[in-house]
PDB file of C-alpha atoms in Angstrom:
ATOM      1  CA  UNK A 592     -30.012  -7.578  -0.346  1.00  0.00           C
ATOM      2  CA  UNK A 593     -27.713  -9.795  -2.434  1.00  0.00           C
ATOM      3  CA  UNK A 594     -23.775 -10.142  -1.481  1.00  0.00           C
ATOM      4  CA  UNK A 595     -22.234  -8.599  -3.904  1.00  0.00           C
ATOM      5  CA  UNK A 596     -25.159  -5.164  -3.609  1.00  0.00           C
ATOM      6  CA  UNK A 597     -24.140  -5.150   0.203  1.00  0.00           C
ATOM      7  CA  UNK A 598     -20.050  -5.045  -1.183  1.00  0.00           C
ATOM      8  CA  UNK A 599     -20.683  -2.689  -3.878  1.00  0.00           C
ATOM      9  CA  UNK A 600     -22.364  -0.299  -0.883  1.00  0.00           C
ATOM     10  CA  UNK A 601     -19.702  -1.147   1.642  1.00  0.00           C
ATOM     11  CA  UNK A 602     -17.151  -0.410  -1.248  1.00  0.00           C
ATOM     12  CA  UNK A 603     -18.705   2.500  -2.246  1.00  0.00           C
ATOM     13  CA  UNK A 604     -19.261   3.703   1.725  1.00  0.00           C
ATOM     14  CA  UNK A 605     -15.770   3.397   1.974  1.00  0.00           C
ATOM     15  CA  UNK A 606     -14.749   5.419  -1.084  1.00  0.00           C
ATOM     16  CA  UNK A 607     -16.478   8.060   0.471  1.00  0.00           C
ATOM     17  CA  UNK A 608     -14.923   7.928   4.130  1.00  0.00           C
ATOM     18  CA  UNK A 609     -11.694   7.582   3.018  1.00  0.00           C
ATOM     19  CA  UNK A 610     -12.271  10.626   0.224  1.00  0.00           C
ATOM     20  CA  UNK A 611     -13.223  12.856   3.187  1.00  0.00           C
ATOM     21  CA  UNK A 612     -10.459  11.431   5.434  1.00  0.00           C
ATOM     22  CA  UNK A 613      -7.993  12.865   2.741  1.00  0.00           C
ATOM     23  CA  UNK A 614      -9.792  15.997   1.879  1.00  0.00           C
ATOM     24  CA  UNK A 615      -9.758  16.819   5.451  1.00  0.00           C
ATOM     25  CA  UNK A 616      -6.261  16.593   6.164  1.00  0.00           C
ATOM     26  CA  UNK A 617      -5.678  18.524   2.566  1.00  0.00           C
ATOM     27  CA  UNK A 618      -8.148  21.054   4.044  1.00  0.00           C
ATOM     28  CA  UNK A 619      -5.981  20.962   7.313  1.00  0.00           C
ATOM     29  CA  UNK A 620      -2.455  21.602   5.153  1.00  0.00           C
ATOM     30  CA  UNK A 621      -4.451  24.446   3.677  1.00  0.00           C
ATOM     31  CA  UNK A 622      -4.526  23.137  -0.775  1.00  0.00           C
ATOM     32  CA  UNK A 623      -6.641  24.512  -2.687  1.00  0.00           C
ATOM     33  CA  UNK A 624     -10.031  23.248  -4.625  1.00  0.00           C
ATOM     34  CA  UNK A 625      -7.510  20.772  -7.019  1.00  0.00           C
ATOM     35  CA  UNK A 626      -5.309  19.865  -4.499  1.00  0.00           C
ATOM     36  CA  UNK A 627      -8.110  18.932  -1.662  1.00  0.00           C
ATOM     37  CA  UNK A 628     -10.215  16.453  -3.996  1.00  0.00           C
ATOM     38  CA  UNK A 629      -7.104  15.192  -5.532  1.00  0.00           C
ATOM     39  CA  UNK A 630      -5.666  14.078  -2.242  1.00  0.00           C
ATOM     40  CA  UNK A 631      -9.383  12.581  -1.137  1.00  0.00           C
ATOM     41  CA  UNK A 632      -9.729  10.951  -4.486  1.00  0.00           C
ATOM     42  CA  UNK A 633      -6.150   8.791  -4.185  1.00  0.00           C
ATOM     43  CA  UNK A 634      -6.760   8.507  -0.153  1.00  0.00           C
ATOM     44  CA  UNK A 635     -10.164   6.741  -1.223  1.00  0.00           C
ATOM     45  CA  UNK A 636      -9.020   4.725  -4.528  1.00  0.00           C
ATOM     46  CA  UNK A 637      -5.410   3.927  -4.455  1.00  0.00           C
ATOM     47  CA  UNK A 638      -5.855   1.055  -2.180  1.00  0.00           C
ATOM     48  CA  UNK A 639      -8.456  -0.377  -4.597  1.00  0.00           C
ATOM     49  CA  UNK A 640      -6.401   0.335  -7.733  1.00  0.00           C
ATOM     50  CA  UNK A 641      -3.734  -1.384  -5.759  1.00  0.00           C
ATOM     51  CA  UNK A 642      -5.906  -4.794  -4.603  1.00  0.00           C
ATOM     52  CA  UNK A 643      -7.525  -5.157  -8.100  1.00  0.00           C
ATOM     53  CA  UNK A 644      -3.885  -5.145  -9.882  1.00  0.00           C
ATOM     54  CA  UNK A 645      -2.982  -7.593  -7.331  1.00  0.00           C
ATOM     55  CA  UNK A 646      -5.663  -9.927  -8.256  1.00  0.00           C
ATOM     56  CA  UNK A 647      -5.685  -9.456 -11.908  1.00  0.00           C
ATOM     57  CA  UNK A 648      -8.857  -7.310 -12.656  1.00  0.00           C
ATOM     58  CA  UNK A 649      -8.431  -4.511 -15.294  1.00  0.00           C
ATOM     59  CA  UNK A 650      -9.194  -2.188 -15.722  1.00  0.00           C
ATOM     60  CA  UNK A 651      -9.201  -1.358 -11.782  1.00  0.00           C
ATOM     61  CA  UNK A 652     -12.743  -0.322 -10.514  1.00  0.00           C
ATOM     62  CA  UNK A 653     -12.029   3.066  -9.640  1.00  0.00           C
ATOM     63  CA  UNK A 654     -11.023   3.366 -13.197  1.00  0.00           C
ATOM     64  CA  UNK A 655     -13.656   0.849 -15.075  1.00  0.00           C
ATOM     65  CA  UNK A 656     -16.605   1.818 -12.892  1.00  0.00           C
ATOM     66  CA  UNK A 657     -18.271   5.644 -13.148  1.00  0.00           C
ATOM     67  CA  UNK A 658     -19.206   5.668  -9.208  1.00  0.00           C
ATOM     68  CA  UNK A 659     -15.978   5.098  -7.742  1.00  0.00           C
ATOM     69  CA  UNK A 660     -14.497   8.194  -9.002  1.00  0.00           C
ATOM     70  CA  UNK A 661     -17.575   9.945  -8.910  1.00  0.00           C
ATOM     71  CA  UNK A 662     -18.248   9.536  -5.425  1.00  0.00           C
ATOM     72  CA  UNK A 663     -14.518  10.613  -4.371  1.00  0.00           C
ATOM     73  CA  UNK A 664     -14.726  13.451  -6.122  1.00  0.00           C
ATOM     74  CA  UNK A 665     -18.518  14.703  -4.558  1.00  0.00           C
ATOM     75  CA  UNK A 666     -16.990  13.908  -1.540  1.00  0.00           C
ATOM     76  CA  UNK A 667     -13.753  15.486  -0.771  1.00  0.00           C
ATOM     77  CA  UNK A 668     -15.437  18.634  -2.886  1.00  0.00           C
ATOM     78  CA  UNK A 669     -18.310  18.498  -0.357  1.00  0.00           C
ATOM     79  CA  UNK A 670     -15.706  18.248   2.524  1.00  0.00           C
ATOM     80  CA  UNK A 671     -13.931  21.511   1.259  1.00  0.00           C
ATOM     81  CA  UNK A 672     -16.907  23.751   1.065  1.00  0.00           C
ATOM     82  CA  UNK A 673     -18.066  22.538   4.235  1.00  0.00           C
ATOM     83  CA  UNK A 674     -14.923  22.367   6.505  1.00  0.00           C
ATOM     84  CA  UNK A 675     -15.754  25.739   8.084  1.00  0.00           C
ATOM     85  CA  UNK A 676     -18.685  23.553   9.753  1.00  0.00           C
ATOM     86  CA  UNK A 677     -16.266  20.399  10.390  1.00  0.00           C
ATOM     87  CA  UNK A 678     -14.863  20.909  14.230  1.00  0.00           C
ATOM     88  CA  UNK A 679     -11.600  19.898  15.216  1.00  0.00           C
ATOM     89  CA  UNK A 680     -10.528  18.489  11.521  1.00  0.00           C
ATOM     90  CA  UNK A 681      -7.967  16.333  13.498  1.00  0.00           C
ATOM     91  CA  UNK A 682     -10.604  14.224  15.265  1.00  0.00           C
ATOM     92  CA  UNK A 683     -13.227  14.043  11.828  1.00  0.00           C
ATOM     93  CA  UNK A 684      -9.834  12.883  10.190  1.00  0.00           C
ATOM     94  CA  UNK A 685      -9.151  10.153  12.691  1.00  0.00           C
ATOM     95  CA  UNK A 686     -12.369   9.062  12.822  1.00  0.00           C
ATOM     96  CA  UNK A 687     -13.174   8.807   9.400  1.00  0.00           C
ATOM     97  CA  UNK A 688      -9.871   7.256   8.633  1.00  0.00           C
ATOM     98  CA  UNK A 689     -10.851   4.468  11.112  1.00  0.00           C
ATOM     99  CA  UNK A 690     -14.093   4.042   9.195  1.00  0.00           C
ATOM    100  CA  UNK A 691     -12.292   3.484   5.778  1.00  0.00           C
ATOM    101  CA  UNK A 692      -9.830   0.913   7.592  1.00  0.00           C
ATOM    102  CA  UNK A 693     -12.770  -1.414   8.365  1.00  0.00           C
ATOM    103  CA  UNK A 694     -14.534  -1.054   5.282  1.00  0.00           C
ATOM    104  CA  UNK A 695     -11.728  -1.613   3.209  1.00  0.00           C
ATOM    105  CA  UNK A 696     -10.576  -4.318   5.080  1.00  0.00           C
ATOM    106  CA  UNK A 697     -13.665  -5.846   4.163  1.00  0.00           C
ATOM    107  CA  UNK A 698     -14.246  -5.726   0.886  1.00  0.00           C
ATOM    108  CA  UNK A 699     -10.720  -5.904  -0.121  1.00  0.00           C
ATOM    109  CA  UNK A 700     -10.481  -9.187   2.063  1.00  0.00           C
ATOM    110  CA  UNK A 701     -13.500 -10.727   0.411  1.00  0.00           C
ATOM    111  CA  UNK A 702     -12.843  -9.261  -3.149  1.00  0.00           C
ATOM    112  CA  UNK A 703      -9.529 -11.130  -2.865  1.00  0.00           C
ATOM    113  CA  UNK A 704     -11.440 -14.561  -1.186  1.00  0.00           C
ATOM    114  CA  UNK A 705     -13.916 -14.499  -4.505  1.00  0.00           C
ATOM    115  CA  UNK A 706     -10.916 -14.006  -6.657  1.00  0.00           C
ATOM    116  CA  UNK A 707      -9.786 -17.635  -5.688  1.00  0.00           C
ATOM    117  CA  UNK A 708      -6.955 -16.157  -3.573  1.00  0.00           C
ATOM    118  CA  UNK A 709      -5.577 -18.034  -1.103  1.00  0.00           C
ATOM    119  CA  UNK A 710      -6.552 -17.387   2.806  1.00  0.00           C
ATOM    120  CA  UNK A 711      -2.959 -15.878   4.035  1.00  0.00           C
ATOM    121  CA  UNK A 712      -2.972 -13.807   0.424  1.00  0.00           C
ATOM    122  CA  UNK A 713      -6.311 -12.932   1.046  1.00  0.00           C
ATOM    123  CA  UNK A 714      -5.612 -11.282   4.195  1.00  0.00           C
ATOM    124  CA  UNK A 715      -2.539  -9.373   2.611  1.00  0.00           C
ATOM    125  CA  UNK A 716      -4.385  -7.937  -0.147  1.00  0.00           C
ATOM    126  CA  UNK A 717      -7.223  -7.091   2.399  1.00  0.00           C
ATOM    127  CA  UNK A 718      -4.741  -4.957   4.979  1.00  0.00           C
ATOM    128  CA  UNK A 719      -3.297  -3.382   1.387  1.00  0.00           C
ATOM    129  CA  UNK A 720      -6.529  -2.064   0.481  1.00  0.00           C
ATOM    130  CA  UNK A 721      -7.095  -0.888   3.886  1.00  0.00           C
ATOM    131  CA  UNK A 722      -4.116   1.489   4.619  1.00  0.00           C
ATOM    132  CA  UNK A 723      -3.254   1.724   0.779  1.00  0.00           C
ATOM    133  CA  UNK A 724      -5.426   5.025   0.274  1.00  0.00           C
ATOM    134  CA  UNK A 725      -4.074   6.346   3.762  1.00  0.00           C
ATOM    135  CA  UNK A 726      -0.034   5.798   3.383  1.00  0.00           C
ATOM    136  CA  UNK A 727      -0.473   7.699  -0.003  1.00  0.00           C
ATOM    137  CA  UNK A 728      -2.654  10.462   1.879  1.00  0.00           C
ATOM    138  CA  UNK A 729       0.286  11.103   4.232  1.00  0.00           C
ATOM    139  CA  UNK A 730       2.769  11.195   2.100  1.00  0.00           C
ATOM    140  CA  UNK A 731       0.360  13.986   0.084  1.00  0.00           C
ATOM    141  CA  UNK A 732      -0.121  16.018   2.880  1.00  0.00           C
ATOM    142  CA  UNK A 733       3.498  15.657   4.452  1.00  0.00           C
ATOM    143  CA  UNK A 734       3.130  13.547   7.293  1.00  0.00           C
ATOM    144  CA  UNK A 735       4.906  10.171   8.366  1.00  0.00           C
ATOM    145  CA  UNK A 736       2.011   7.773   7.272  1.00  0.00           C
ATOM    146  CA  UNK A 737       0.028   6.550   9.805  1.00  0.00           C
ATOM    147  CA  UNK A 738       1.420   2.584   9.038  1.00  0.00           C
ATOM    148  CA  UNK A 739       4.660   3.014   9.794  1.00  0.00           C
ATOM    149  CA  UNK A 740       4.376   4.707  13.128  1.00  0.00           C
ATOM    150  CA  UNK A 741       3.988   2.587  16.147  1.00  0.00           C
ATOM    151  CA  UNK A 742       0.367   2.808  16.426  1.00  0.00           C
ATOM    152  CA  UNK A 743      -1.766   0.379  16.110  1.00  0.00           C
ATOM    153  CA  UNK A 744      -2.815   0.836  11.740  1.00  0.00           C
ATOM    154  CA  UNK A 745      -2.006  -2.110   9.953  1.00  0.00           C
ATOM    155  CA  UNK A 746      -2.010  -4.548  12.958  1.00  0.00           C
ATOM    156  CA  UNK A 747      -5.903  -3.800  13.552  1.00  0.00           C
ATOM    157  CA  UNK A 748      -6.471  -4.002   9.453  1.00  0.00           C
ATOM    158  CA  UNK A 749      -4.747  -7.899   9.609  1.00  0.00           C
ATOM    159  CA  UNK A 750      -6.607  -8.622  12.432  1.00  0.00           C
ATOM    160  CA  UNK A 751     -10.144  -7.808  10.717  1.00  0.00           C
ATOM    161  CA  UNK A 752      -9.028  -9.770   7.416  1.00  0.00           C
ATOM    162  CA  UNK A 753      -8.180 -12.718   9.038  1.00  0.00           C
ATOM    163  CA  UNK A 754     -11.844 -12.876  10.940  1.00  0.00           C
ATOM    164  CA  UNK A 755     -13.546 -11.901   7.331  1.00  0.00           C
ATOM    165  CA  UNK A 756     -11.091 -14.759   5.790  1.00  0.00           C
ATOM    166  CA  UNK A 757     -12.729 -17.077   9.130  1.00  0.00           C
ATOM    167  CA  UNK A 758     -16.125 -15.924   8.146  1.00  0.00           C
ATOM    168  CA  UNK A 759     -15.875 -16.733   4.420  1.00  0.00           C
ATOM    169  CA  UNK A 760     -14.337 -20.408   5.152  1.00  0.00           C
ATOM    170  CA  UNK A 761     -17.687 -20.663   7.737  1.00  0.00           C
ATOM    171  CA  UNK A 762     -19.844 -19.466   4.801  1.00  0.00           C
ATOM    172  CA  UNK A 763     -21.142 -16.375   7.110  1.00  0.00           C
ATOM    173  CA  UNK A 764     -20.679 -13.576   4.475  1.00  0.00           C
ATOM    174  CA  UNK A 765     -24.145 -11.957   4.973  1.00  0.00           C
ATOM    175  CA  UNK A 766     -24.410  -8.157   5.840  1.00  0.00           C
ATOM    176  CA  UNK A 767     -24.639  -8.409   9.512  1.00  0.00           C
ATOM    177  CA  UNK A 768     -21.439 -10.438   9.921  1.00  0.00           C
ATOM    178  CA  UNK A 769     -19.124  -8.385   7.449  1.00  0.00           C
ATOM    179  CA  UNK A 770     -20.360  -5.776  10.182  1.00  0.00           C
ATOM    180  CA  UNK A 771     -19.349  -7.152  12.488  1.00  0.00           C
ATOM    181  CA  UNK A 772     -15.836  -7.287  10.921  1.00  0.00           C
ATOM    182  CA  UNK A 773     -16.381  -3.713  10.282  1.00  0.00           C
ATOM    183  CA  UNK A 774     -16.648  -2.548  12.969  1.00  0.00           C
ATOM    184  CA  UNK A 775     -14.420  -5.075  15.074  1.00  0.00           C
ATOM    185  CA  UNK A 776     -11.136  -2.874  12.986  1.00  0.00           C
ATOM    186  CA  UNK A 777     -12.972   0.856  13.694  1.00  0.00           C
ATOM    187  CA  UNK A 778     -13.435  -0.277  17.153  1.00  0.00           C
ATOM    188  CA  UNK A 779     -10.131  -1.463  17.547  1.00  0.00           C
ATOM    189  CA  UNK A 780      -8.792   1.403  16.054  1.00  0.00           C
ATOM    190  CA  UNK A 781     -10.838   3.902  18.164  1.00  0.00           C
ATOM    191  CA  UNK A 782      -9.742   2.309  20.980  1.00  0.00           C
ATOM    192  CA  UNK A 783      -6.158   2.392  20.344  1.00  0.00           C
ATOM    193  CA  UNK A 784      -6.113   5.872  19.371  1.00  0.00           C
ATOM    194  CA  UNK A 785      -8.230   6.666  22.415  1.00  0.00           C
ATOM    195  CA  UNK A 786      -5.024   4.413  25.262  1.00  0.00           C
ATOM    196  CA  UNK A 787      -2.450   5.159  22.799  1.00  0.00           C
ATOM    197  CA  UNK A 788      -2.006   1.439  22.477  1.00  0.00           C
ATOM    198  CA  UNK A 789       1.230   0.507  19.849  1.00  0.00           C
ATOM    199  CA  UNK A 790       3.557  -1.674  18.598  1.00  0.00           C
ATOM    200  CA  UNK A 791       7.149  -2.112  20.154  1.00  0.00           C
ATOM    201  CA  UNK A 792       9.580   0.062  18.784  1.00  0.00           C
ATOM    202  CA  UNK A 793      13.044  -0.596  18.455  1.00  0.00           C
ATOM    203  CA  UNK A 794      15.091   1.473  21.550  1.00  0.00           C
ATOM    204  CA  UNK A 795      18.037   3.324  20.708  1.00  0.00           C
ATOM    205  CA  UNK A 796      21.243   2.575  23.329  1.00  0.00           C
ATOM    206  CA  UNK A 797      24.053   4.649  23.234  1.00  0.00           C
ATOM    207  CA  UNK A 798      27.217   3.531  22.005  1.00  0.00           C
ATOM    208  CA  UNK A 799      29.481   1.665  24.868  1.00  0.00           C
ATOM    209  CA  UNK A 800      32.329   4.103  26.238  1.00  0.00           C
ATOM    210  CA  UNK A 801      34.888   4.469  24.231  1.00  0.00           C
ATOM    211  CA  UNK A 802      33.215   3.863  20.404  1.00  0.00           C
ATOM    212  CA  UNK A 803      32.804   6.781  18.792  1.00  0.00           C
ATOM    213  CA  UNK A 804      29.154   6.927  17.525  1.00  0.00           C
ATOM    214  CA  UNK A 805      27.918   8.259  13.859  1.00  0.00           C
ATOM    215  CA  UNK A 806      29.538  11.124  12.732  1.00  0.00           C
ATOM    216  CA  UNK A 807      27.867  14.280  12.810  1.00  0.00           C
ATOM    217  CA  UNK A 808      25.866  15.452   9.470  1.00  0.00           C
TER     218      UNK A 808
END
């Protein structure tokens, strides 16, 4: 298998997690047919629309290439006739959502590397791709997105580029090592879902005795 079959499958494999991660929290907010595959369809493309603007190719896959949207659109249609078999959406949701993260991170990182990007860029656009797809699926479906809460989203997204970015400078690119990177950002992500690991957040004091705080709405 060449490199760029094994990033066209990874691509595609994350199309299709992230498309169910959205259709299963549309399922969750209760949409309807339209509403359910067009949440999964911009949870699994809009970070790819967003990393091939970045690096200059247009059309954008997801618009240029017949499989992207295709495979969205199966997907989060599969996930909406089936979700009376799908247990405890919260947990598919969370776990699927970890699965895009890694792929994406992936082939967004080395999309951008092949693109003549520069390392640090490279690792940007990467972490974009990654929770691209899932800030818009929040905001879709009504929740604070995922990235800027105080768990552990982007950080484990950055973390993955920069080791596919390592990888690519050491000329390791083959399928086994970009699955390693993989699954390096699920596992991560897993596992800080799992200890409720997070980043410092910024801690609220009251105002000192005798300063009147904000005024009341």
């Amino acid at each position: 298998m060449t490199t760029s079959t094994a990033l066209l499958l990874a691509d595609l494999a994350g199309v299709a997690v992230f498309a169910a991660s959205g259709a299963s929290a549309a399922v969750a907010k209760r949409l309807d047919l339209f509403g359910v595959v067009f949440v999964g369809f911009v949870a699994a493309l809009g970070g790819g629309i967003v990393r091939d603007l970045v690096i200059d190719e247009v059309p954008p896959l997801a618009f240029a290439d017949w499989r992207y949207a295709t495979t969205a659109a199966l997907t989060a249609g599969a996930v909406f006739w089936l979700h009376p078999q799908l247990a405890r959406l919260r947990t598919t949701v969370l776990v699927l959502d970890a699965a895009g993260l890694g792929l994406f991170t992936v082939t967004g990182t080395l999309k951008a590397l092949d693109a003549q990007v520069p390392p640090v860029g490279a690792c940007l656009i990467g972490m974009l791709t990654a929770i691209g797809g899932g800030l818009v699926r929040d905001l879709l479906t009504g929740e604070i997105p995922v990235v800027l809460r105080r768990e552990i989203y982007a950080v484990a997204a950055l973390a993955g580029s920069i080791v596919v970015a390592a990888l690519y400078g050491l000329g390791q690119t083959g399928p086994i090592p970009l699955t390693v990177a993989v699954m390096l950002v699920f596992g991560v992500r897993l596992v800080a879902l799992r200890r409720r690991w997070s980043a410092p957040v910024a801690t609220l004091r009251p105002p000192p005795a005798g300063i009147p705080g904000p005024p009341a709405e």
